[in-house]
Amino acid sequence: MATRLPTLIELDQEIARRSLSEFCKMAWHVLEPATPIKWGWALDAMCEHLEAVHSGQIKRLLMNVPPGMMKSLLTGVFFPAWEWGAGGSPSLRYLTTAHKEDLAIRDNLKCRRLISSDWYQERWGVELCGDQNAKTKFENTATGFRESMAFRSLTGSRGDRIIIDDPLSVADAFSEAALHSVETTFLEAVPSRVNNSDSAIIVIMQRLHERDTSGVILARELGYEHLMLPMRFEESRRCKTCIGFTDPRQKEGELLFPERFTATQVDEMEKVMGGYAVAGQFQQRPVPRGGGLFKSDWVQYWDTLPERFDASVISWDMTFKDSKASDFVVGQVWGRKGSSFYLIDQFRGQWDFVKTLEQFVAAANKYPRVTRKLVEDKANGSAIIATLKKKVSGIIPITPKESKEARASAVTPLWEAGNVYLPPPERFPWVERDLVPELLAFPSGAHDDTIDAMSQALTDLNKHSGLHIDPTNLAYLLGR
């Protein structure tokens, strides 16, 4: 007897049963018939964690991803439709929320449209009830339902799945009242909305504030599995989760979803957004709006440099490895005029030992009259000192006695008093791209190399401010 081959519909059913990602790709045309789908590994990662919710492996899931990652579609539209149909669980009940009711309703309508489509009905036949088929709530004949509401209006029904999608708006991140209200809703209302101990809570959002819902979950250690995917890869924050997932990126700064957002597009978005928004929404590590140890309103720029400086130094922070995922080596050229301190130039890169030697010599050659070259005398810095002390004059070993946080704190009065000036960003793009975000994020940012070099330079220049040093101008520093 000949074996019957499966039909195309049966093949779709089996493929979708095995993979939420494949279901999303197959169902895409129902919701976006005129737009080709763009897919990447990050979307697979989100789907795999949602599958772990379906299997019961994860009951509390926090996903932090940048905007534009299809998070609302994957979590609030495709996932419920997949569980009801391909997942064989049409009795599941969903409470879905967003910071605005119209956004929650938008995804409710999309999910209903997908489930009602001929394509879906041919494959899974989940029948919707005619007497409960509204914009905010629809039910099926297996007692399952999907109900939507604004997050801060989360009352009434209970669900097997509580889906919290961006509970805080960008604008509300400025509001103490809104932050408090969202925190109260999450801590006091959400726990009482689950059906039983098998129910799951899913929070999917971009970071907006250190006290947003993600911040509450992490600070209170509430036991959520945390999938954290920054736009640009940071080795020091590589995400690993209980399902065996590890962020696969290898190169520092590698993009999350280049299939949709190219390097040029990300660069342009970052310019428009600014350092604070990039740190939170893109990199998922929000800093205080006014800054951390260093405040945003302390940052100021020079238009033109003084004609003459009283003193100058090149200050180096050195961490090098044979890896693109290493920290940065940073060298900064600083000048002091009276009580004011000016950052003149910066050398920064992920360099190995040989490249660091080359850059050190290049900086010394570019600024031959800067006689003081400060290098922290430990680990990598000690190796540089030992290698170059007979070849490059003026290398000063620095042995810090305090932590880097204490050293940075010691120079904050100079910033607060308005004595520190950075290069103008329109002429030096790295100032706004690298230096200022790192400054405002300190001490909780992913990198602090520029801060170490800066605090070392300012400490030295301030300590020697009473000494007589022959005045020099920039042309002189450059050997002209």
Coordinates of C-alpha atoms in Angstrom, one line a residue:
M1 CA 0.0 0.0 0.0
A2 CA 1.4 3.4 -1.1
T3 CA 2.3 5.8 1.7
R4 CA 0.2 9.0 1.4
L5 CA 2.3 12.1 1.0
P6 CA 1.4 15.0 3.3
T7 CA -0.5 17.9 1.7
L8 CA 1.0 21.4 1.6
I9 CA -1.3 22.5 4.4
E10 CA -0.2 19.5 6.5
L11 CA 3.4 20.4 5.9
D12 CA 2.7 24.0 7.0
Q13 CA 1.1 22.7 10.2
E14 CA 4.0 20.5 11.1
I15 CA 6.6 23.2 10.3
A16 CA 4.7 25.8 12.4
R17 CA 4.3 23.3 15.2
R18 CA 8.0 22.9 15.5
S19 CA 9.0 26.6 15.2
L20 CA 7.4 29.9 16.1
S21 CA 9.9 31.6 13.8
E22 CA 8.7 29.6 10.8
F23 CA 5.1 30.3 11.7
C24 CA 5.8 34.1 11.8
K25 CA 7.5 33.9 8.4
M26 CA 4.6 32.0 6.9
A27 CA 1.9 34.2 8.5
W28 CA 3.6 37.5 7.6
H29 CA 1.8 37.9 4.2
V30 CA -1.5 37.9 6.0
L31 CA -0.7 41.1 7.9
E32 CA 1.8 42.7 5.6
P33 CA 1.0 41.5 2.0
A34 CA 2.9 44.5 0.4
T35 CA 6.0 44.4 2.5
P36 CA 8.7 41.7 2.2
I37 CA 9.7 40.3 5.6
K38 CA 13.2 41.0 6.9
W39 CA 14.5 38.4 9.3
G40 CA 17.6 38.0 11.5
W41 CA 19.0 35.9 14.3
A42 CA 17.7 38.3 17.0
L43 CA 14.1 37.6 16.0
D44 CA 14.8 33.8 16.2
A45 CA 16.2 34.5 19.7
M46 CA 13.0 36.2 20.8
C47 CA 10.9 33.4 19.3
E48 CA 12.9 30.7 21.0
H49 CA 12.3 32.4 24.4
L50 CA 8.6 32.6 23.7
E51 CA 8.6 28.9 22.8
A52 CA 10.2 28.3 26.2
V53 CA 7.2 30.1 27.8
H54 CA 4.9 27.9 25.8
S55 CA 6.7 24.7 27.0
G56 CA 6.6 25.9 30.6
Q57 CA 10.4 26.2 30.9
I58 CA 10.1 30.0 31.5
K59 CA 7.2 31.6 33.4
R60 CA 8.7 35.1 33.9
L61 CA 10.4 36.6 30.8
L62 CA 11.9 40.0 30.4
M63 CA 13.1 41.0 26.9
N64 CA 14.9 44.3 26.3
V65 CA 15.4 45.1 22.6
P66 CA 15.7 48.3 20.6
P67 CA 12.8 49.8 18.7
G68 CA 12.1 48.4 15.2
M69 CA 12.6 44.7 16.2
M70 CA 9.0 43.6 15.5
K71 CA 8.7 43.0 19.3
S72 CA 4.9 43.9 19.4
L73 CA 4.1 41.7 16.4
L74 CA 6.1 38.7 17.6
T75 CA 5.0 38.8 21.2
G76 CA 1.4 40.2 21.0
V77 CA 0.2 39.0 17.6
F78 CA 2.0 36.0 16.2
F79 CA 2.7 34.3 19.6
P80 CA -0.9 34.1 20.8
A81 CA -2.1 33.0 17.3
W82 CA 0.7 30.3 17.3
E83 CA -0.2 29.0 20.7
W84 CA -3.9 28.8 19.9
G85 CA -3.3 27.0 16.6
A86 CA 0.1 25.4 15.9
G87 CA 0.8 25.1 19.7
G88 CA -2.5 23.2 20.3
S89 CA -3.6 25.4 23.2
P90 CA -6.7 27.3 22.1
S91 CA -8.0 27.6 25.7
L92 CA -5.2 30.0 26.7
R93 CA -6.3 33.4 27.9
Y94 CA -4.2 36.5 27.2
L95 CA -4.2 39.9 28.9
T96 CA -2.2 42.2 26.7
T97 CA -1.1 45.8 27.6
A98 CA 0.8 48.8 26.3
H99 CA 1.3 52.3 27.6
K100 CA -1.6 53.5 25.5
E101 CA -4.9 51.8 24.9
D102 CA -4.9 52.4 21.2
L103 CA -1.6 50.6 20.8
A104 CA -3.0 47.6 22.7
I105 CA -6.1 47.7 20.6
R106 CA -4.0 47.9 17.4
D107 CA -2.3 44.6 18.2
N108 CA -5.6 43.0 19.3
L109 CA -7.1 43.8 15.9
K110 CA -4.1 42.4 14.1
C111 CA -4.2 39.2 16.0
R112 CA -7.9 38.8 15.4
R113 CA -7.4 39.5 11.7
L114 CA -4.7 36.8 11.5
I115 CA -6.8 34.2 13.2
S116 CA -9.8 35.0 11.1
S117 CA -7.9 34.8 7.8
D118 CA -8.6 32.1 5.3
W119 CA -4.9 31.1 5.5
Y120 CA -5.0 30.5 9.3
Q121 CA -8.5 28.9 9.3
E122 CA -7.5 26.4 6.6
R123 CA -4.6 25.2 8.8
W124 CA -6.0 25.4 12.4
G125 CA -9.6 26.3 12.3
V126 CA -9.8 28.1 15.6
E127 CA -13.4 29.4 15.7
L128 CA -14.1 32.8 17.2
C129 CA -17.2 33.5 19.2
G130 CA -19.6 35.9 17.5
D131 CA -21.0 37.3 20.8
Q132 CA -17.5 38.4 22.1
N133 CA -15.6 39.7 19.1
A134 CA -14.9 43.4 19.9
K135 CA -11.9 45.6 19.4
T136 CA -10.6 45.2 22.9
K137 CA -11.5 41.5 23.4
F138 CA -12.3 38.4 21.4
E139 CA -12.9 34.8 22.5
N140 CA -12.8 31.5 20.8
T141 CA -15.1 28.5 21.2
A142 CA -12.5 26.7 23.4
T143 CA -12.9 29.4 26.1
G144 CA -9.6 31.1 25.2
F145 CA -9.6 34.9 24.8
R146 CA -7.3 37.8 24.1
E147 CA -8.1 41.1 25.9
S148 CA -6.2 44.4 25.5
M149 CA -6.0 47.4 27.7
A150 CA -3.7 50.3 28.7
F151 CA -1.1 49.0 31.2
R152 CA -2.2 51.4 34.0
S153 CA -5.8 50.2 33.6
L154 CA -4.9 46.5 34.2
T155 CA -7.9 45.3 36.2
G156 CA -10.7 42.8 35.9
S157 CA -9.9 39.6 34.0
R158 CA -7.2 37.1 34.8
G159 CA -5.0 35.4 32.2
D160 CA -2.7 32.5 31.5
R161 CA -0.4 35.0 29.7
I162 CA 0.1 38.6 30.8
I163 CA 1.9 40.4 28.0
I164 CA 3.3 43.8 29.0
D165 CA 4.6 45.7 25.9
D166 CA 6.3 49.0 26.5
P167 CA 4.4 50.0 29.7
L168 CA 6.1 53.4 29.7
S169 CA 6.2 55.9 26.9
V170 CA 9.3 57.9 26.0
A171 CA 7.5 61.1 27.2
D172 CA 6.5 59.5 30.5
A173 CA 10.1 58.6 31.3
F174 CA 10.5 62.3 32.2
S175 CA 7.6 62.1 34.7
E176 CA 8.1 61.1 38.3
A177 CA 4.3 60.6 38.7
A178 CA 4.2 58.3 35.6
L179 CA 7.2 56.3 36.8
H180 CA 5.6 55.8 40.2
S181 CA 2.3 54.8 38.7
V182 CA 3.8 52.2 36.3
E183 CA 5.9 50.8 39.2
T184 CA 2.8 50.5 41.4
T185 CA 0.7 48.9 38.7
F186 CA 3.5 46.3 38.0
L187 CA 4.1 45.4 41.6
E188 CA 0.6 45.5 42.9
A189 CA -1.8 44.8 40.0
V190 CA 0.0 42.4 37.7
P191 CA 0.6 39.6 40.3
S192 CA -3.1 39.3 41.0
R193 CA -4.0 39.0 37.3
V194 CA -2.5 35.6 36.6
N195 CA -4.7 32.6 36.6
N196 CA -2.5 30.1 38.5
S197 CA 1.1 29.1 39.2
D198 CA 1.5 27.9 35.6
S199 CA 0.6 31.3 34.1
A200 CA 3.4 33.4 32.5
I201 CA 4.2 37.1 32.6
I202 CA 6.1 38.5 29.6
V203 CA 7.6 42.0 29.6
I204 CA 9.0 43.2 26.3
M205 CA 10.3 46.8 26.1
Q206 CA 13.1 49.2 25.3
R207 CA 14.9 50.7 28.2
L208 CA 13.9 54.4 28.9
H209 CA 14.9 55.1 32.5
E210 CA 16.8 53.4 35.3
R211 CA 13.5 53.1 37.2
D212 CA 11.3 51.8 34.4
T213 CA 9.6 48.4 34.7
S214 CA 12.8 46.5 33.6
G215 CA 14.8 48.5 36.2
V216 CA 12.3 47.4 38.9
I217 CA 12.5 43.8 37.8
L218 CA 16.3 43.8 37.8
A219 CA 16.8 45.8 41.0
R220 CA 14.4 43.7 43.0
E221 CA 15.7 40.5 41.5
L222 CA 12.2 39.2 40.8
G223 CA 13.4 36.1 39.0
Y224 CA 12.7 37.0 35.4
E225 CA 14.7 35.3 32.7
H226 CA 16.4 38.3 30.9
L227 CA 17.0 38.4 27.2
M228 CA 18.9 41.6 26.6
L229 CA 19.9 42.5 23.1
P230 CA 21.6 45.9 22.5
M231 CA 21.8 47.5 19.1
R232 CA 25.6 47.5 19.2
F233 CA 27.3 44.5 20.8
E234 CA 29.1 45.0 24.1
E235 CA 31.3 42.0 25.1
S236 CA 31.1 43.0 28.8
R237 CA 27.4 42.6 28.7
R238 CA 27.0 39.5 26.5
C239 CA 23.6 38.0 27.1
K240 CA 23.2 34.3 28.2
T241 CA 20.0 32.7 29.3
C242 CA 18.7 29.5 30.8
I243 CA 17.6 28.0 27.5
G244 CA 21.2 27.8 26.3
F245 CA 21.1 31.1 24.3
T246 CA 24.3 33.2 24.0
D247 CA 24.5 36.4 22.0
P248 CA 26.4 35.1 19.0
R249 CA 28.2 38.4 18.1
Q250 CA 31.9 38.5 18.3
K251 CA 33.0 42.0 17.4
E252 CA 32.5 45.0 19.8
G253 CA 30.0 47.3 18.2
E254 CA 28.6 44.6 15.9
L255 CA 25.0 45.4 14.9
L256 CA 22.0 43.5 16.1
F257 CA 19.7 43.5 13.0
P258 CA 21.8 44.6 10.0
E259 CA 19.2 42.9 7.7
R260 CA 16.9 45.8 8.6
F261 CA 19.1 48.6 10.0
T262 CA 22.4 49.1 8.2
A263 CA 25.4 50.7 9.8
T264 CA 24.7 54.0 8.0
Q265 CA 21.1 54.0 9.2
V266 CA 22.1 53.3 12.8
D267 CA 24.7 56.0 12.7
E268 CA 22.1 58.5 11.5
M269 CA 19.5 57.4 14.1
E270 CA 22.1 57.8 16.8
K271 CA 22.9 61.3 15.7
V272 CA 19.3 62.3 15.9
M273 CA 18.6 60.5 19.2
G274 CA 21.5 61.7 21.2
G275 CA 23.6 59.9 23.8
Y276 CA 21.0 59.5 26.5
A277 CA 18.4 57.9 24.2
V278 CA 21.0 55.7 22.6
A279 CA 22.2 54.4 25.9
G280 CA 18.6 53.4 26.9
Q281 CA 16.6 52.6 23.8
F282 CA 19.4 51.2 21.7
Q283 CA 21.9 49.8 24.3
Q284 CA 19.5 48.8 27.0
R285 CA 21.5 50.5 29.8
P286 CA 19.8 53.8 30.7
V287 CA 21.7 56.4 32.6
P288 CA 20.1 59.1 34.7
R289 CA 18.7 61.8 32.5
G290 CA 21.1 64.4 33.9
G291 CA 24.0 62.0 34.0
G292 CA 25.5 59.7 36.6
L293 CA 28.6 61.0 38.5
F294 CA 29.0 63.6 35.8
K295 CA 26.0 65.7 34.9
S296 CA 24.9 66.6 31.4
D297 CA 24.7 70.3 32.2
W298 CA 28.4 70.3 33.2
V299 CA 29.4 69.4 29.6
Q300 CA 30.7 72.4 27.6
Y301 CA 32.8 72.8 24.5
W302 CA 35.5 75.2 23.4
D303 CA 35.1 77.2 20.2
T304 CA 38.8 78.1 19.8
L305 CA 41.7 77.0 22.0
P306 CA 43.7 79.5 24.0
E307 CA 46.7 80.9 22.2
R308 CA 48.9 79.6 25.0
F309 CA 48.7 76.9 27.6
D310 CA 50.4 76.9 31.0
A311 CA 50.8 73.1 31.0
S312 CA 50.0 70.0 28.9
V313 CA 50.0 66.2 29.2
I314 CA 49.1 63.1 27.2
S315 CA 47.2 60.7 29.5
W316 CA 46.8 57.0 28.6
D317 CA 44.5 54.3 29.8
M318 CA 45.5 50.9 28.4
T319 CA 43.7 47.6 28.2
F320 CA 44.7 45.5 25.2
K321 CA 44.0 42.0 24.2
D322 CA 44.3 39.9 21.0
S323 CA 40.5 40.3 20.6
K324 CA 38.1 42.6 18.9
A325 CA 35.9 42.3 22.0
S326 CA 38.5 43.9 24.3
D327 CA 38.1 47.2 26.1
F328 CA 39.5 50.4 24.4
V329 CA 42.9 51.9 24.7
V330 CA 42.6 55.6 25.1
G331 CA 45.1 58.4 24.9
Q332 CA 44.1 62.0 25.5
V333 CA 45.9 65.3 25.0
W334 CA 45.0 67.9 27.6
G335 CA 46.1 71.5 28.1
R336 CA 45.6 73.9 31.1
K337 CA 45.3 77.7 30.9
G338 CA 44.9 79.2 34.3
S339 CA 42.0 77.4 36.0
S340 CA 40.6 76.0 32.7
F341 CA 41.3 72.6 31.3
Y342 CA 40.9 71.8 27.6
L343 CA 40.8 68.4 25.9
I344 CA 42.7 68.9 22.6
D345 CA 42.8 65.4 21.0
Q346 CA 42.0 61.8 21.6
F347 CA 43.4 58.5 20.4
R348 CA 41.1 55.5 20.9
G349 CA 40.8 52.0 19.6
Q350 CA 40.7 48.3 20.3
W351 CA 44.4 47.6 19.9
D352 CA 46.7 44.8 20.7
F353 CA 50.2 45.4 22.3
V354 CA 52.0 46.2 19.0
K355 CA 49.3 48.5 17.8
T356 CA 49.2 50.3 21.1
L357 CA 52.9 50.9 20.9
E358 CA 52.5 52.4 17.5
Q359 CA 49.7 54.7 18.6
F360 CA 51.6 55.8 21.7
V361 CA 54.6 56.7 19.5
A362 CA 52.3 58.4 16.9
A363 CA 50.8 60.6 19.6
A364 CA 54.2 61.5 21.0
N365 CA 55.3 62.4 17.5
K366 CA 52.2 64.4 16.7
Y367 CA 52.6 66.5 19.9
P368 CA 56.4 66.5 20.4
R369 CA 56.4 69.4 22.9
V370 CA 54.0 67.7 25.3
T371 CA 56.7 66.4 27.6
R372 CA 54.6 64.6 30.2
K373 CA 53.1 61.3 29.1
L374 CA 51.1 59.7 31.9
V375 CA 50.7 55.9 32.0
E376 CA 49.1 53.9 34.8
D377 CA 51.9 51.7 36.1
K378 CA 50.2 48.3 36.3
A379 CA 49.3 45.4 33.9
N380 CA 49.3 46.6 30.3
G381 CA 50.6 50.1 31.2
S382 CA 53.7 48.6 32.9
A383 CA 54.5 46.7 29.7
I384 CA 54.3 49.8 27.6
I385 CA 56.5 51.7 30.1
A386 CA 59.1 48.9 30.1
T387 CA 59.2 48.8 26.3
L388 CA 59.3 52.5 25.5
K389 CA 61.0 54.2 28.4
K390 CA 64.3 54.3 26.5
K391 CA 62.8 55.3 23.2
V392 CA 60.2 57.9 24.2
S393 CA 61.0 60.7 26.6
G394 CA 58.7 62.0 29.4
I395 CA 56.9 58.8 30.3
I396 CA 55.5 59.2 33.8
P397 CA 54.4 56.1 35.6
I398 CA 51.3 56.7 37.7
T399 CA 50.4 54.5 40.6
P400 CA 46.8 55.2 41.7
K401 CA 46.0 54.6 45.3
E402 CA 42.2 54.8 45.0
S403 CA 39.5 53.1 42.8
K404 CA 38.7 54.5 39.4
E405 CA 35.3 55.8 40.8
A406 CA 37.1 57.7 43.6
R407 CA 39.6 59.1 41.1
A408 CA 36.8 60.3 38.8
S409 CA 34.9 61.7 41.8
A410 CA 37.9 63.8 42.8
V411 CA 37.8 65.7 39.5
T412 CA 34.0 66.4 39.4
P413 CA 34.4 69.8 41.1
L414 CA 36.4 70.9 38.1
W415 CA 33.5 69.9 35.8
E416 CA 30.8 71.3 38.1
A417 CA 32.7 74.7 38.3
G418 CA 32.8 75.0 34.5
N419 CA 36.5 74.6 34.3
V420 CA 36.6 71.7 31.7
Y421 CA 36.1 72.1 28.0
L422 CA 35.7 69.4 25.3
P423 CA 36.3 69.7 21.6
P424 CA 33.2 70.9 19.5
P425 CA 31.3 67.8 18.3
E426 CA 30.6 69.2 14.9
R427 CA 34.4 69.1 14.2
F428 CA 35.2 66.1 16.4
P429 CA 32.3 63.5 16.0
W430 CA 33.9 61.1 18.5
V431 CA 33.0 63.6 21.3
E432 CA 29.3 63.0 21.0
R433 CA 29.5 59.4 19.7
D434 CA 31.9 58.0 22.3
L435 CA 33.1 60.5 25.0
V436 CA 29.9 62.2 26.2
P437 CA 27.8 59.0 26.5
E438 CA 30.6 57.3 28.4
L439 CA 31.0 60.3 30.6
L440 CA 27.3 60.5 31.5
A441 CA 26.9 56.7 32.0
F442 CA 29.9 56.4 34.4
P443 CA 30.2 54.5 36.6
S444 CA 27.5 52.0 35.3
G445 CA 28.3 52.2 31.6
A446 CA 29.8 49.5 29.4
H447 CA 33.1 51.3 29.1
D448 CA 35.1 53.7 31.2
D449 CA 38.4 54.0 29.4
T450 CA 38.0 57.6 28.4
I451 CA 37.0 58.5 32.0
D452 CA 40.2 56.9 33.3
A453 CA 42.4 58.8 30.9
M454 CA 40.5 62.1 31.7
S455 CA 40.6 61.8 35.5
Q456 CA 44.3 60.9 35.3
A457 CA 45.1 64.0 33.2
L458 CA 43.0 66.4 35.2
T459 CA 44.4 65.2 38.5
D460 CA 48.0 65.7 37.2
L461 CA 47.4 69.1 35.7
N462 CA 45.5 70.3 38.8
K463 CA 48.2 69.0 41.1
H464 CA 50.9 70.8 39.2
S465 CA 49.0 74.0 38.6
G466 CA 51.1 75.9 41.1
L467 CA 54.4 75.0 39.3
H468 CA 56.0 77.4 36.8
I469 CA 55.9 75.8 33.4
D470 CA 56.8 77.7 30.2
P471 CA 53.6 78.8 28.4
T472 CA 53.0 76.9 25.2
N473 CA 50.5 77.3 22.4
L474 CA 49.0 74.6 20.3
A475 CA 51.3 75.1 17.4
Y476 CA 54.2 74.7 19.8
L477 CA 52.7 71.5 21.2
L478 CA 52.5 70.2 17.6
G479 CA 56.1 71.1 17.0
R480 CA 55.4 73.8 14.5

